[in-house]
Short mmCIF file of C-alpha atoms in Angstrom, two decimals:
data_model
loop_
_atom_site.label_atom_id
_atom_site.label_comp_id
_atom_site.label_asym_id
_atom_site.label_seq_id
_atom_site.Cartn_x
_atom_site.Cartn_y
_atom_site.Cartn_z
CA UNK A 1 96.83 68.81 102.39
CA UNK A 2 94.50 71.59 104.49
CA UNK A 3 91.70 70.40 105.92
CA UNK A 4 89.14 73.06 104.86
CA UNK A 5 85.44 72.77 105.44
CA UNK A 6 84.39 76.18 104.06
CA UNK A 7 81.59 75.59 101.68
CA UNK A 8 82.52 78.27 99.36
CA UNK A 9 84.29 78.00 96.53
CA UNK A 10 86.83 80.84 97.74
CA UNK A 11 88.50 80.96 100.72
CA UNK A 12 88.72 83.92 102.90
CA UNK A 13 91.36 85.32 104.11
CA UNK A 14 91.42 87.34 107.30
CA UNK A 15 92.66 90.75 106.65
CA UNK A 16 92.40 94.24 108.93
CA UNK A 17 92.85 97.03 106.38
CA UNK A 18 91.68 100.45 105.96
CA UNK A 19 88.52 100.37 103.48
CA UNK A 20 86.98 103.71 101.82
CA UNK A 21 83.40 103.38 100.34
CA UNK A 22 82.41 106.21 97.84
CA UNK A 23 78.75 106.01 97.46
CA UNK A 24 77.35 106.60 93.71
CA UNK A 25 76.62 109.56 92.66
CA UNK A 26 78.46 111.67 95.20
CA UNK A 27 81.74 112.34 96.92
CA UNK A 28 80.69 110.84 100.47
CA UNK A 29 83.12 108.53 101.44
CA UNK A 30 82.82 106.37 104.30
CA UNK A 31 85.81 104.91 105.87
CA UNK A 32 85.89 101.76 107.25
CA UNK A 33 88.00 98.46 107.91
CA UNK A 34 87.70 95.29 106.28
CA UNK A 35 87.47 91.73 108.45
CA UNK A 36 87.83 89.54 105.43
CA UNK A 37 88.34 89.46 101.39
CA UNK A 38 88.27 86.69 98.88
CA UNK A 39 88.53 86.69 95.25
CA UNK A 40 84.83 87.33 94.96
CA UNK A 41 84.10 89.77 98.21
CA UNK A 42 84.83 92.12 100.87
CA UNK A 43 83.78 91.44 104.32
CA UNK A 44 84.32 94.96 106.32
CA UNK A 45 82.79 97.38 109.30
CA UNK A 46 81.26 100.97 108.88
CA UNK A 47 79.56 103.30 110.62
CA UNK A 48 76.55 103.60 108.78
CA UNK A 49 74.26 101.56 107.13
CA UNK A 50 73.82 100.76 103.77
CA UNK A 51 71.18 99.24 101.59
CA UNK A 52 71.35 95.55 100.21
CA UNK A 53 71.95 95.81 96.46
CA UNK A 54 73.58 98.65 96.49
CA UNK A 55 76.92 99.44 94.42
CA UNK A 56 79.70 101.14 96.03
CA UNK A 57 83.42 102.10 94.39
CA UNK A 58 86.27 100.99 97.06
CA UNK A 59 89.85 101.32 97.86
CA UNK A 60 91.24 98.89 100.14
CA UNK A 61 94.57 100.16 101.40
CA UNK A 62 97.41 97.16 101.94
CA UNK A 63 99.09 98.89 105.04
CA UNK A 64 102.59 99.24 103.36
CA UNK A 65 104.15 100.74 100.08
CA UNK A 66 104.84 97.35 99.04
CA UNK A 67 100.71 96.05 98.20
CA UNK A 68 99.07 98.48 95.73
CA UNK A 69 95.52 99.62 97.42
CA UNK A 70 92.54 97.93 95.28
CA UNK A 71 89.75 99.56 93.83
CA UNK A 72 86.53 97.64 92.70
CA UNK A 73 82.98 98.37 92.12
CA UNK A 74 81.18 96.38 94.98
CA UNK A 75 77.46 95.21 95.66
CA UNK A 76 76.31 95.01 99.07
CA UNK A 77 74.90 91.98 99.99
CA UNK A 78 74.01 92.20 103.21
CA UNK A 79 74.13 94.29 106.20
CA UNK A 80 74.09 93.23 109.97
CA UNK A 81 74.40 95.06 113.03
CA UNK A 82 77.87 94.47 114.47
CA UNK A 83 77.80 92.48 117.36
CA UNK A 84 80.66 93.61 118.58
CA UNK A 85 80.29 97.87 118.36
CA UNK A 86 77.97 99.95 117.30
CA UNK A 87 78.37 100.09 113.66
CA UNK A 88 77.50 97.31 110.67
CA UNK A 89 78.87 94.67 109.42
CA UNK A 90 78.70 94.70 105.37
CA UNK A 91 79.30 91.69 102.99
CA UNK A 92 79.84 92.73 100.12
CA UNK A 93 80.44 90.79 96.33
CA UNK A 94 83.22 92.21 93.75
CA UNK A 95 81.44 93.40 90.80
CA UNK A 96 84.27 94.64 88.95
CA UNK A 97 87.74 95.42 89.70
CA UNK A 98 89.42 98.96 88.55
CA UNK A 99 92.84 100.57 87.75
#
């Protein structure tokens, strides 16, 4: 059996894919890549900030022809400056996945 310490009740799994954020209301779309995703969230890096609470639609592109991209409806959760660049660091929560 693992030995798994994580206190949620999903694990993560590590995952570097191409993210695109459409922000409400417009056509803006902010590309970015993702660090992490569970069955409940998105853990990814943008450029810019964005505001805790705040709903985004998102395609996550697999990286081959073989993984269909996924689209959900996404609430930001928090926002950090990324320690490692100069953009942020989003976590995010899966509202409600799309077709």
């Amino acid at each position: 059996m693992l030995n798994y310490d994580e206190k949620r009740n999903f694990q993560r799994m590590d995952a570097r894919c191409k993210i695109q954020c459409i922000l409400p209301g417009s056509q803006q779309v902010i590309e970015g890549t993702t660090q992490d995703i569970s069955a409940v969230g998105i853990r990814f890096e943008i450029d810019q900030a964005l505001s805790e609470d705040q709903e985004l639609e998102v395609l996550v592109e697999g990286g081959t022809t073989a993984t269909p991209p996924l689209r959900a409806l996404i609430r930001v959760q928090r926002v950090m400056a990324d320690p490692g660049g100069a953009g942020f660091v989003v976590a995010s929560s899966i509202s409600k996945m799309l077709e």
